[in-house]
Short mmCIF file of C-alpha atoms in Angstrom, two decimals:
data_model
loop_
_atom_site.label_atom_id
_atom_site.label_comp_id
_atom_site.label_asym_id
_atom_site.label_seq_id
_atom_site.Cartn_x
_atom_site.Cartn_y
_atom_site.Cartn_z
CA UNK C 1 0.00 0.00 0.00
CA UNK C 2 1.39 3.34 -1.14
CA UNK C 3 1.53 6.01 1.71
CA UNK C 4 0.32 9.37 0.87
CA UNK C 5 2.77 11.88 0.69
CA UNK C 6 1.69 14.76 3.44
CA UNK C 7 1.28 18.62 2.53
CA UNK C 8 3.80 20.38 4.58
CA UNK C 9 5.19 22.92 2.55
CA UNK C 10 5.29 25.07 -0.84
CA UNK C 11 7.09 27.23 -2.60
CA UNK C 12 5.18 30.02 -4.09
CA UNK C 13 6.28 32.56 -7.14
CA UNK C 14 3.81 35.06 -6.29
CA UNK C 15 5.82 37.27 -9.30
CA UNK C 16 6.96 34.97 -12.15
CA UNK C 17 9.80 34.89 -12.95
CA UNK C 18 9.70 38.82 -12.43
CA UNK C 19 12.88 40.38 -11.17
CA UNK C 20 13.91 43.89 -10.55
CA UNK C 21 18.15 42.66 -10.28
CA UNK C 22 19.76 40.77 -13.60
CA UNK C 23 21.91 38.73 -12.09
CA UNK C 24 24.28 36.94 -14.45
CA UNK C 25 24.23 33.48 -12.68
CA UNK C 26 20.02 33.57 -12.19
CA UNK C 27 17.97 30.25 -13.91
CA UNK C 28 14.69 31.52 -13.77
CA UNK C 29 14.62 34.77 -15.35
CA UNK C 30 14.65 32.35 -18.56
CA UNK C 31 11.39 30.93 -17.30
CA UNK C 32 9.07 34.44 -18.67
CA UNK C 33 9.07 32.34 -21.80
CA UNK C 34 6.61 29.52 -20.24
CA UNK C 35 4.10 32.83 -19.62
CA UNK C 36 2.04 35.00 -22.10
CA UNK C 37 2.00 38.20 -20.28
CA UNK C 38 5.23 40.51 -20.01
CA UNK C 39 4.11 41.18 -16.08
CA UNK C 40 3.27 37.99 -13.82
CA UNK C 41 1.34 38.49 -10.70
CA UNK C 42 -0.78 36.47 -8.35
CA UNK C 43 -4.58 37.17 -8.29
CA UNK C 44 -6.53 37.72 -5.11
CA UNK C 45 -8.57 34.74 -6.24
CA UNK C 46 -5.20 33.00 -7.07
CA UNK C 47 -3.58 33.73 -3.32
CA UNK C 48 -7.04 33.00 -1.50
CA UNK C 49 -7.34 29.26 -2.94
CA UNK C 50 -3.79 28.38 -2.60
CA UNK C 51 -3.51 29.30 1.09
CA UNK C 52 -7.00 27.98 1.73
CA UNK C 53 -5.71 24.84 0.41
CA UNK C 54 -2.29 24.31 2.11
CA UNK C 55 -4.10 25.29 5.56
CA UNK C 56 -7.00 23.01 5.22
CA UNK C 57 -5.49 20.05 3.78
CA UNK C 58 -1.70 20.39 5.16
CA UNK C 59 -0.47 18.84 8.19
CA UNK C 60 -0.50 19.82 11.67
CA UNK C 61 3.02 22.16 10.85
CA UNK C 62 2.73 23.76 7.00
CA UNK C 63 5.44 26.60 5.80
CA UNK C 64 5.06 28.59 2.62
CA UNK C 65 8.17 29.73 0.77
CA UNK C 66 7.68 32.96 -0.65
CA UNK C 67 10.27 33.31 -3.52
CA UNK C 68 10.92 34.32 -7.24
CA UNK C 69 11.59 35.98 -9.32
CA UNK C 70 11.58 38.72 -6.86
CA UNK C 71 8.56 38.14 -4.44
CA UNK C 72 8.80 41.97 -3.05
CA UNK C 73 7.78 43.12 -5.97
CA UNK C 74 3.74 42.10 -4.75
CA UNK C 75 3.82 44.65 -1.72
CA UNK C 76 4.23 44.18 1.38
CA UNK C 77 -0.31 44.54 1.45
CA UNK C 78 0.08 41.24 -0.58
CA UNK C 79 1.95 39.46 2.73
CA UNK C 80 -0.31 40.79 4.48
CA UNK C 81 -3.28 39.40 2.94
CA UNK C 82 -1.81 35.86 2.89
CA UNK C 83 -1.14 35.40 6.82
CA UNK C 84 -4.58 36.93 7.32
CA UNK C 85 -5.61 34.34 4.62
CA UNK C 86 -3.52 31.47 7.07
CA UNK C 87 -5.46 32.32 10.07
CA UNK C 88 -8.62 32.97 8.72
CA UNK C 89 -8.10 28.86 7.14
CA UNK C 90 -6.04 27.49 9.66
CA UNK C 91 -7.25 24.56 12.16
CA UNK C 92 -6.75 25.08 15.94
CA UNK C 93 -3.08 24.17 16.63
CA UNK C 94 -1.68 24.60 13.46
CA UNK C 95 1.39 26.07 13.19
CA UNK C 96 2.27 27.92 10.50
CA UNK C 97 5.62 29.14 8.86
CA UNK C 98 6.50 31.56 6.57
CA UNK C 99 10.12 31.99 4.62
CA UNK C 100 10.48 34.96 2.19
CA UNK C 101 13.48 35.38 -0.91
CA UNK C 102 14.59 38.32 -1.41
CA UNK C 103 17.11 40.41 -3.17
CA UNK C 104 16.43 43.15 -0.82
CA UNK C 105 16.63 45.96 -3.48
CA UNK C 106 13.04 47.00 -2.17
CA UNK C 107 12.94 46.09 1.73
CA UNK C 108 12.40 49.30 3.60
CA UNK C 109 11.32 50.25 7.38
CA UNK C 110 7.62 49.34 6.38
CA UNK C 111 8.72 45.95 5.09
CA UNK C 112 11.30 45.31 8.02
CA UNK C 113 8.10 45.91 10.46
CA UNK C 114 5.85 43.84 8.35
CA UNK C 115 8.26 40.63 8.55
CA UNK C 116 9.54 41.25 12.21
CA UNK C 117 5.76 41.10 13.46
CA UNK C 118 4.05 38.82 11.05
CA UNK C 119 7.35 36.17 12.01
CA UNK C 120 9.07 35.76 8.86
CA UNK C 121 12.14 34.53 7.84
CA UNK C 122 14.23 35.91 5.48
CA UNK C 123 16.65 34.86 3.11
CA UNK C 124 18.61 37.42 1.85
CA UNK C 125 20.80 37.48 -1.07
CA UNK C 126 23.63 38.66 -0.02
CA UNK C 127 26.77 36.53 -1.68
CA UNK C 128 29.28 38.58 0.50
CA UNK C 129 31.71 41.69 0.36
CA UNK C 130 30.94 44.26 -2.15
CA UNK C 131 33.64 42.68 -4.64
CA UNK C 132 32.47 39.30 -4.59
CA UNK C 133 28.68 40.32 -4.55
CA UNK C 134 28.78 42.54 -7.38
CA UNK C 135 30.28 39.84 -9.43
CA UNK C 136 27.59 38.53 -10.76
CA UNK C 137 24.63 40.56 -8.75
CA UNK C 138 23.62 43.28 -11.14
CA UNK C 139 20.77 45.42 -11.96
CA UNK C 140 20.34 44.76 -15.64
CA UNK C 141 21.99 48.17 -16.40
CA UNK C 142 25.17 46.43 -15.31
CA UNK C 143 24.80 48.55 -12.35
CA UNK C 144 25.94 47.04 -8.83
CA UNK C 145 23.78 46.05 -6.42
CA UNK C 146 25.99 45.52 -3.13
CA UNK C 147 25.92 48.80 -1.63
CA UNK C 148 21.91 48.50 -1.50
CA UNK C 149 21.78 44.98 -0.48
CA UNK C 150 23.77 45.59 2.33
CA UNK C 151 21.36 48.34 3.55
CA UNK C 152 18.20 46.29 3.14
CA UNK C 153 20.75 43.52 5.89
CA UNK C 154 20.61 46.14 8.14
CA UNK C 155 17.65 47.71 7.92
CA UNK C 156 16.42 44.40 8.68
CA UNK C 157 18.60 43.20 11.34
CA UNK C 158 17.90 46.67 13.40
CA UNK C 159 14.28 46.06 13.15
CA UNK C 160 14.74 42.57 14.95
CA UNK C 161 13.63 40.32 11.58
CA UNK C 162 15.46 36.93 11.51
CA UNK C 163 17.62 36.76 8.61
CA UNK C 164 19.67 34.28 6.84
CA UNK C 165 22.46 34.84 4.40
CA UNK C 166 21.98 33.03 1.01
CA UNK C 167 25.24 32.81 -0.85
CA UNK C 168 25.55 31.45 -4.40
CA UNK C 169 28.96 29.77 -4.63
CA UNK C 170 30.23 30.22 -8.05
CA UNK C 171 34.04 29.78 -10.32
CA UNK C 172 34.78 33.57 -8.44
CA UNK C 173 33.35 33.14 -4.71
CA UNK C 174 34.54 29.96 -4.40
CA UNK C 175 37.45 31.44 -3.46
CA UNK C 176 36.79 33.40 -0.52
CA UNK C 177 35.29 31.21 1.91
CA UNK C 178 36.95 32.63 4.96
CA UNK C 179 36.80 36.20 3.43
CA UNK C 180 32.30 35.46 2.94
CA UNK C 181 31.86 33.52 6.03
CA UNK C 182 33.63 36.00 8.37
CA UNK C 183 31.86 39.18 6.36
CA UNK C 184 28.43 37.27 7.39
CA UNK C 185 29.41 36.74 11.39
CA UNK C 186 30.76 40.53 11.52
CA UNK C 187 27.65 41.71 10.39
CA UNK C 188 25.52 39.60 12.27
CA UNK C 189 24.20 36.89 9.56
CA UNK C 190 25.13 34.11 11.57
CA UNK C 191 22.39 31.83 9.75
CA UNK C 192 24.33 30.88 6.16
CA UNK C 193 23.11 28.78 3.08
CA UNK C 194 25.75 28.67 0.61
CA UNK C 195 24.08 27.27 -3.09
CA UNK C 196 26.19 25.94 -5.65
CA UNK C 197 26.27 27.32 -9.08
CA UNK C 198 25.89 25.22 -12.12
CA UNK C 199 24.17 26.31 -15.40
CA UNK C 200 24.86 25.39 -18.90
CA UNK C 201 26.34 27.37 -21.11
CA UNK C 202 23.94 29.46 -23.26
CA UNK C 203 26.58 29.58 -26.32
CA UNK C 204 27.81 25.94 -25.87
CA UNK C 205 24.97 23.45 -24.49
CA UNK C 206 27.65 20.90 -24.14
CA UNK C 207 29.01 22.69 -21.64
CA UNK C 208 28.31 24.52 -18.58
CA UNK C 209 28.83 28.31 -17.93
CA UNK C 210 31.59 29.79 -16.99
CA UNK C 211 30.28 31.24 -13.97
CA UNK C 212 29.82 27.28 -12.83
CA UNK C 213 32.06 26.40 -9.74
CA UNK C 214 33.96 23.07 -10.12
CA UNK C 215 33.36 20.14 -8.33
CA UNK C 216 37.36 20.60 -6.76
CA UNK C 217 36.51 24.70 -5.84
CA UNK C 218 33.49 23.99 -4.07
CA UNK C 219 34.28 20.76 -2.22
CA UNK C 220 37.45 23.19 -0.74
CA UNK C 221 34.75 25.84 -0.02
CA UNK C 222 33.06 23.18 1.56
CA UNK C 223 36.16 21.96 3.90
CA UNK C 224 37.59 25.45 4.96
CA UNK C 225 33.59 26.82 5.80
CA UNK C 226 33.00 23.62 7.82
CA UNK C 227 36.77 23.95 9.70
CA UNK C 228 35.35 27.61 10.36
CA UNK C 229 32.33 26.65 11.77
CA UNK C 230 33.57 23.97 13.84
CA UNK C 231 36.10 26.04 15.71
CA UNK C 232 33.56 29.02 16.41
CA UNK C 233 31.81 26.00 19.08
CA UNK C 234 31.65 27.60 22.41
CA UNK C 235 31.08 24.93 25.29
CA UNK C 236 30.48 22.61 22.70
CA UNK C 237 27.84 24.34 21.08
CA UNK C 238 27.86 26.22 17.97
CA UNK C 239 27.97 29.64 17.00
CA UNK C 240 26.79 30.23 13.29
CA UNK C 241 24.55 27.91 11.34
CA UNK C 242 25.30 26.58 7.95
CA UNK C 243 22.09 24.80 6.38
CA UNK C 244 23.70 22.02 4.79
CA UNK C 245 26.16 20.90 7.23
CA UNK C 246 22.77 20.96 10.25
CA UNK C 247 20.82 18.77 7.01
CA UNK C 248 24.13 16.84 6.69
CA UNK C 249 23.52 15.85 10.22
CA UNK C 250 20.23 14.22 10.21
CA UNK C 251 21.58 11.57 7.81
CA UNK C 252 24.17 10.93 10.61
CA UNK C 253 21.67 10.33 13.43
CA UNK C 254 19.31 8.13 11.26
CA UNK C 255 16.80 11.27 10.73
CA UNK C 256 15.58 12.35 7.33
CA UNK C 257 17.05 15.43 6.16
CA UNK C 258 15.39 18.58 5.92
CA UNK C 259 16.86 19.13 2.45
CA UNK C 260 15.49 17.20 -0.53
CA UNK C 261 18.61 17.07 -1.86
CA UNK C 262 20.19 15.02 0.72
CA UNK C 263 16.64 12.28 0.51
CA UNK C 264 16.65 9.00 -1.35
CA UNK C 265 13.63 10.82 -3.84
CA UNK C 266 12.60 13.86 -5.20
CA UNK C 267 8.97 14.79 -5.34
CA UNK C 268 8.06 16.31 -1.51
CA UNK C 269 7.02 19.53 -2.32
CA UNK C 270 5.41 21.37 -4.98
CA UNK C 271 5.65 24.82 -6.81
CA UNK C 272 2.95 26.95 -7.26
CA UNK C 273 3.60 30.07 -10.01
CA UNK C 274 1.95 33.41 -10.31
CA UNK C 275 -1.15 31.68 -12.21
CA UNK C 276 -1.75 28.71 -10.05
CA UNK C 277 0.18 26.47 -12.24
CA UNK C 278 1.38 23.26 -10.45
CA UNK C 279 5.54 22.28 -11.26
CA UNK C 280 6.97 19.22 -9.49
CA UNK C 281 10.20 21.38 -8.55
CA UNK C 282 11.49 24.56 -8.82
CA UNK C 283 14.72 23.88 -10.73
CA UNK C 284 12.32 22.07 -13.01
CA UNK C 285 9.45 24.17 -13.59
CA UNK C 286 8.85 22.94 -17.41
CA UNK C 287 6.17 21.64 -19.83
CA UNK C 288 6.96 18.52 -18.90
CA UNK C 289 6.59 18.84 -15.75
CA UNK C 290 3.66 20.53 -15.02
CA UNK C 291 1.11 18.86 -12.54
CA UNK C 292 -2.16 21.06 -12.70
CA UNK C 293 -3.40 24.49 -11.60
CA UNK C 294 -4.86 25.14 -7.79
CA UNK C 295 -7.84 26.56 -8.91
CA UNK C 296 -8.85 23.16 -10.69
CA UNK C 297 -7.09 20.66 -8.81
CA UNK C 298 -6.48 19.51 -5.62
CA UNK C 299 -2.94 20.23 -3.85
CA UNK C 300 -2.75 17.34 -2.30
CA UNK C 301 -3.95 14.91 -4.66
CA UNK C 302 -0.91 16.69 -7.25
CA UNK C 303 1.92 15.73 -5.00
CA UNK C 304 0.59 12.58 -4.96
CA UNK C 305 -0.17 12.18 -8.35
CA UNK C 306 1.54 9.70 -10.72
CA UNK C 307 3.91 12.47 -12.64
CA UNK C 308 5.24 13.55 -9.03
CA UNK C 309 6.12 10.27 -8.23
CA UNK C 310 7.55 9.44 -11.47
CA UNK C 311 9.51 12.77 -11.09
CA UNK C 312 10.17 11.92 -7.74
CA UNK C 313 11.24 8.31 -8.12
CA UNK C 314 13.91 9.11 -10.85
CA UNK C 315 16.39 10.74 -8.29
CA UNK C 316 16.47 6.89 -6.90
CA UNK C 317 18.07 5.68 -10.22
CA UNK C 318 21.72 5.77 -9.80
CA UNK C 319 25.05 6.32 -11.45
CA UNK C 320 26.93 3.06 -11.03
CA UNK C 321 29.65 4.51 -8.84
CA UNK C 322 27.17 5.51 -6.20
CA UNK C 323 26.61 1.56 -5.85
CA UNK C 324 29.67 1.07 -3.86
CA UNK C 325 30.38 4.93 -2.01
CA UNK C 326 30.56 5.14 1.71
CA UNK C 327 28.91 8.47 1.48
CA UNK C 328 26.16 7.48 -0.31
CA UNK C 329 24.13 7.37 3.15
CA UNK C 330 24.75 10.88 3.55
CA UNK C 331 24.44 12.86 0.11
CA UNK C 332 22.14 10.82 -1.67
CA UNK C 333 23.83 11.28 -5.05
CA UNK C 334 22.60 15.51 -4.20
CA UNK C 335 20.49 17.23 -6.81
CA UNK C 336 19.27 15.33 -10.23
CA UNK C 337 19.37 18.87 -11.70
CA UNK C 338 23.69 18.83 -11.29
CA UNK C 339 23.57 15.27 -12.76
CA UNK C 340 21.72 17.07 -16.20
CA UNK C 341 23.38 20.39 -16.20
CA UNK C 342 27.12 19.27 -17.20
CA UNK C 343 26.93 16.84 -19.99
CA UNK C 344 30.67 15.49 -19.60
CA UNK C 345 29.82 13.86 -16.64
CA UNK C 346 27.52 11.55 -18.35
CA UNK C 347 24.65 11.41 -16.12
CA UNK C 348 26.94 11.16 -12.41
CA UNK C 349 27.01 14.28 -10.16
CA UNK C 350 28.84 17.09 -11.21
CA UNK C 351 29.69 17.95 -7.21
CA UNK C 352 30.65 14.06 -6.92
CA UNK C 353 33.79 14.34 -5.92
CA UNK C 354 32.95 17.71 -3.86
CA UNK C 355 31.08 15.71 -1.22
CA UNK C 356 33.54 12.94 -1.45
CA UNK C 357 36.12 15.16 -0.65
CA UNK C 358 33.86 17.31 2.18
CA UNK C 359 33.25 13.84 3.61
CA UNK C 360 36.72 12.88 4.23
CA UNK C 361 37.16 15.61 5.73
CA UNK C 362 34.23 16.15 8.27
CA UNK C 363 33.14 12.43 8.99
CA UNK C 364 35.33 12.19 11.88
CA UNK C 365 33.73 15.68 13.54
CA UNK C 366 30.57 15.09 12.36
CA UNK C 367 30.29 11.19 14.10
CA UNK C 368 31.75 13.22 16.82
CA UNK C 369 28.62 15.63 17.15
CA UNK C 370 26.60 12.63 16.45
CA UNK C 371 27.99 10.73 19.48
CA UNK C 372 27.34 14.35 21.85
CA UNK C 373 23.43 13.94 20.47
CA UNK C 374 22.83 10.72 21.79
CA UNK C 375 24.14 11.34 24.64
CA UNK C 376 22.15 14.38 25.25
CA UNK C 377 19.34 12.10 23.73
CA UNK C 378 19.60 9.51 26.45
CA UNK C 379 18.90 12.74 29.28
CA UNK C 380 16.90 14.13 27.39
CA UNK C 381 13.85 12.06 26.14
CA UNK C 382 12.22 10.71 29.79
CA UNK C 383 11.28 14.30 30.63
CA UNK C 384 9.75 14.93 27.15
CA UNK C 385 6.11 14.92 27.16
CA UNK C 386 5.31 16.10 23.43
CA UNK C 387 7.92 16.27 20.88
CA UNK C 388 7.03 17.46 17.16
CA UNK C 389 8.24 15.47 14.00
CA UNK C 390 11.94 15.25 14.41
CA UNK C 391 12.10 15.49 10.28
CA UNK C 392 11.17 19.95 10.24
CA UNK C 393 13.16 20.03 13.53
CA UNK C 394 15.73 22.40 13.75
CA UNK C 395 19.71 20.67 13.63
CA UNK C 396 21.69 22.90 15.45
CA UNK C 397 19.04 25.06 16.95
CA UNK C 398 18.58 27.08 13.51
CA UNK C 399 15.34 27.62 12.68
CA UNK C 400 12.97 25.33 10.49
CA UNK C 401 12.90 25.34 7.30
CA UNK C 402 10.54 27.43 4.91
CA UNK C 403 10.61 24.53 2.28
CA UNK C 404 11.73 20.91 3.95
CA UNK C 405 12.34 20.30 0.41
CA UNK C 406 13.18 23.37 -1.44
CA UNK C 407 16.57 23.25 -0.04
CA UNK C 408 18.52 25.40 -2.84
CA UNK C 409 16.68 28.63 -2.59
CA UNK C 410 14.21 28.70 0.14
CA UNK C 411 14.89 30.68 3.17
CA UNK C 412 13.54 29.09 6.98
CA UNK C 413 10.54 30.65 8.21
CA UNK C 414 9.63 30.99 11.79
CA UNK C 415 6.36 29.45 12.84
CA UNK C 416 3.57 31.61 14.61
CA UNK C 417 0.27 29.21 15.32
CA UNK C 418 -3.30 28.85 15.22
CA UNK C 419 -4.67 28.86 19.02
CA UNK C 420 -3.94 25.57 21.04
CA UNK C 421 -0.68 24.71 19.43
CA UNK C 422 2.54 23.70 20.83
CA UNK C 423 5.43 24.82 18.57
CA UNK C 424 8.39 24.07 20.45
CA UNK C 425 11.06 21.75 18.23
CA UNK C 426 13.06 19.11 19.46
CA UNK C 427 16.79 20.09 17.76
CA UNK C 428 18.25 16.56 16.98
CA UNK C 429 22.20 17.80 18.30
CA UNK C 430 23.31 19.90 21.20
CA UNK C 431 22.19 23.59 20.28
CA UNK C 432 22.76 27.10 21.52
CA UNK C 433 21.93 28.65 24.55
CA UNK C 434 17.84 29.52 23.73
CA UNK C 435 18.26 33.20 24.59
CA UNK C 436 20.48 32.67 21.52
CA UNK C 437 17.73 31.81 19.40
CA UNK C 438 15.48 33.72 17.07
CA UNK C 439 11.91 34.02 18.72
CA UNK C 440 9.63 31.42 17.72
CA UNK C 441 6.84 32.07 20.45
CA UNK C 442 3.36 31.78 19.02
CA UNK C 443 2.09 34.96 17.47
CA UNK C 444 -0.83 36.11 19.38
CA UNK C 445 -4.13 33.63 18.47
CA UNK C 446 -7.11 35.91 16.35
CA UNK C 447 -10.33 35.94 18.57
CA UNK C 448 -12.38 33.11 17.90
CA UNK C 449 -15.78 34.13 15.99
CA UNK C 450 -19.33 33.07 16.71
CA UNK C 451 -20.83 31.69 13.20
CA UNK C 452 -23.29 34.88 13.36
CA UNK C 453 -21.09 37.33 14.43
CA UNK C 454 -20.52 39.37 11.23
CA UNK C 455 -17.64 38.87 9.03
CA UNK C 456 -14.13 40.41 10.40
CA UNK C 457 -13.73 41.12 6.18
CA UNK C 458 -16.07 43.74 6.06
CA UNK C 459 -19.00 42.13 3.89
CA UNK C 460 -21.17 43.29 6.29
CA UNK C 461 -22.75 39.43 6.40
CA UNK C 462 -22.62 37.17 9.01
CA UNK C 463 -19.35 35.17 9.55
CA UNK C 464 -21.01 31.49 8.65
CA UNK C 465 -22.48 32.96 5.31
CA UNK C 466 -18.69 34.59 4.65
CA UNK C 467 -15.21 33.52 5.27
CA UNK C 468 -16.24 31.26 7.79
CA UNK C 469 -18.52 28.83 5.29
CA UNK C 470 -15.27 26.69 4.63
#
């Protein structure tokens, strides 16, 4: 009997592929093509049915991904909307999360307030110091983008939002992993996700872009960023949080990782564009690929459907070399996408010998760590009374993720609940000290409405004949 695959997050492109940067490096400014219209934005009736959906037939803990394109470029009334959207559909003790990517060219002091009190997380693009992030980070003048980017960090960070760094690791910033990871810490972006960069290249389809980092750059970006992190452990604890090393970890505690990447198969999440249209993933939002549209079909019943599991299923099929690799355990063969996008390799990972090289490296810390959470484990677990899934549970203590599956893009989100629920995570290896930690205290529960008290909308008809008619 085939289990149904649960509806715990999405990734929404509330804007397209819209984008006010033209970043050299991006994949889905390319994507406009798929869409008549020169502008792509989600309808009311669009954003009502999609959250309606997740809420009502997700699972106890749902996050939304908010990304692009460049999702800003909605509003912040748009955001706004949606979480009133998630409470108006949500059950009692739901908890909700929400993650939004961003470029930051447009967050201000209204946005910064919008996301600090409505309990977002943010994932900022931000690939470093001004000569590494202007790179490849461009308006699409040419112009730079680093001096603004870096405003929109601290705009944010003064007005208390959570905010993680997101990094795109490519043939130039592979070089200055010390130089990036430092630049993050100083400025108080101690939450990192660093994203390899491979594309193909546009004037030679056998071959991948120039702007591509190797499989030997980033599996030393890999090393020296993991050495970092290790030694800034205090009491045995860490510091800063890389994404991939905390999903790493799961693997090495017999837990499921957060990152679909690092899973066995592809297919547990979905991506919903502009215009409701369904994609299995968002590197692979394509003809081919497309699983329906939420205003016809049901959400639920498309991640389980026999394309997603066919997409899904094909990240199982393996090069033969994976047959006999230690690591295999713990990196799962990584992305199909970076076995398609470099067509010397012949269908293997490009980042192969990256992770074989990272793994060498770490294992011996990382069993380490692993040995320090069972431990803990073993004192921990008689005085737990209620413990959530241990799969969206924070690794080191860093918050959950926006997409459990979205891995390459998606930015963690902070859950705020539905009355009655208990949102406390259960981190799977010693964390930091909680005063440490990002907030993640329920937001404060709506007032519960009699069915004929009139609608909170502003119809001016009774609740049960309104938004409350499910």
């Amino acid at each position: 009997m085939t289990v149904k695959k649960p509806l715990n997050s999405v990734l929404v492109k509330p804007a397209g592929p819209d984008c006010n940067l033209g970043c050299d490096y991006c994949f889905y400014l390319d994507k406009s093509r798929l869409f008549p219209d020169k502008v792509h934005r989600m309808s009311e009736p669009v954003l009502k049915a999609l959250v309606r959906q997740v809420m009502r037939a997700g699972s106890r803990q749902v996050s939304f991904g908010w990304q692009g394109g460049e999702p800003t470029l909605m509003g912040v009334d748009f955001y706004r909307r949606a979480v009133e959207y998630q409470r108006r559909f949500g059950a009692a003790g739901q908890i909700v999360g929400n993650g939004l990517q961003t470029n930051g060219i447009l967050i201000n002091a209204e946005w910064a307030q919008f996301l600090r009190d409505a309990k977002f997380l943010v994932g900022l693009s931000l690939d470093g110091p001004q000569h590494v992030h202007d790179r490849y980070r461009k308006y699409k003048s040419g112009a730079p983008s680093w001096e603004k980017v870096a405003r929109a960090r601290d705009v944010l960070l003064q007005a208390g939002v959570a905010v993680n760094a997101l990094v795109v690791v490519n043939d130039h910033s592979a070089q200055y992993a010390r130089e990036i990871y430092e630049y993050h810490k100083q400025n108080g972006l101690e939450y990192m996700q660093f994203i390899p960069c491979l594309e193909r290249d546009t004037g030679n389809p056998a071959g991948i872009a120039p702007f591509s980092v190797s499989a030997e750059a980033y599996g030393k970006f890999l090393c020296e960023v993991f050495d970092l992190w290790s030694a800034d452990f205090r009491s045995g604890r860490p510091t800063t949080f890389i994404r991939w090393f905390d999903s790493v970890f799961y693997s090495y505690v017999g837990l499921p990782a957060p990152e679909c990447t690092l899973l066995p198969e592809c297919g547990i999440y979905t991506v919903v564009e502009h215009n409701g249209d369904v994609y299995a993933c968002d590197f692979f939002v394509e003809p081919e690929w497309k699983l329906g549209n939420i205003m016809t079909d049901s959400l639920t019943e498309l991640l389980n459907s026999p394309l997603q599991n066919k997409f899904g299923a094909q990240k199982a099929v393996l090069p033969p070399e994976c047959g006999e690799c230690p690591w295999l355990t713990h990196c799962c063969c990584g992305c199909p996408r970076d076995r398609q996008n470099n067509p010397a390799t012949g269908g293997s990972n490009h980042y192969c010998a990256a992770y074989k090289l990272f793994f060498e490296h770490a294992d011996a810390r990382l069993r380490q760590l692993e040995e320090q959470w069972r431990a803990q484990q073993v004192l921990v677990r008689p005085t737990m009374t209620r413990q959530t899934d241990p799969a969206v549970a924070p690794v080191t203590g860093k918050m959950p993720a926006a997409s459990s599956a979205a891995a390459a893009h998606s930015a963690a989100s902070k859950p705020h609940t539905t009355p009655d629920a208990d949102p406390s995570p259960t981190p799977p290896i010693p964390a930091e000290d909680s005063s440490r930690r990002p907030s993640d205290s329920p937001a404060p529960p709506r007032a519960r409405l009699g069915r004929n008290q009139l609608c909170p909308c502003g119809s001016g008809k009774k609740y049960k004949h309104c938004c409350g008619r499910g």
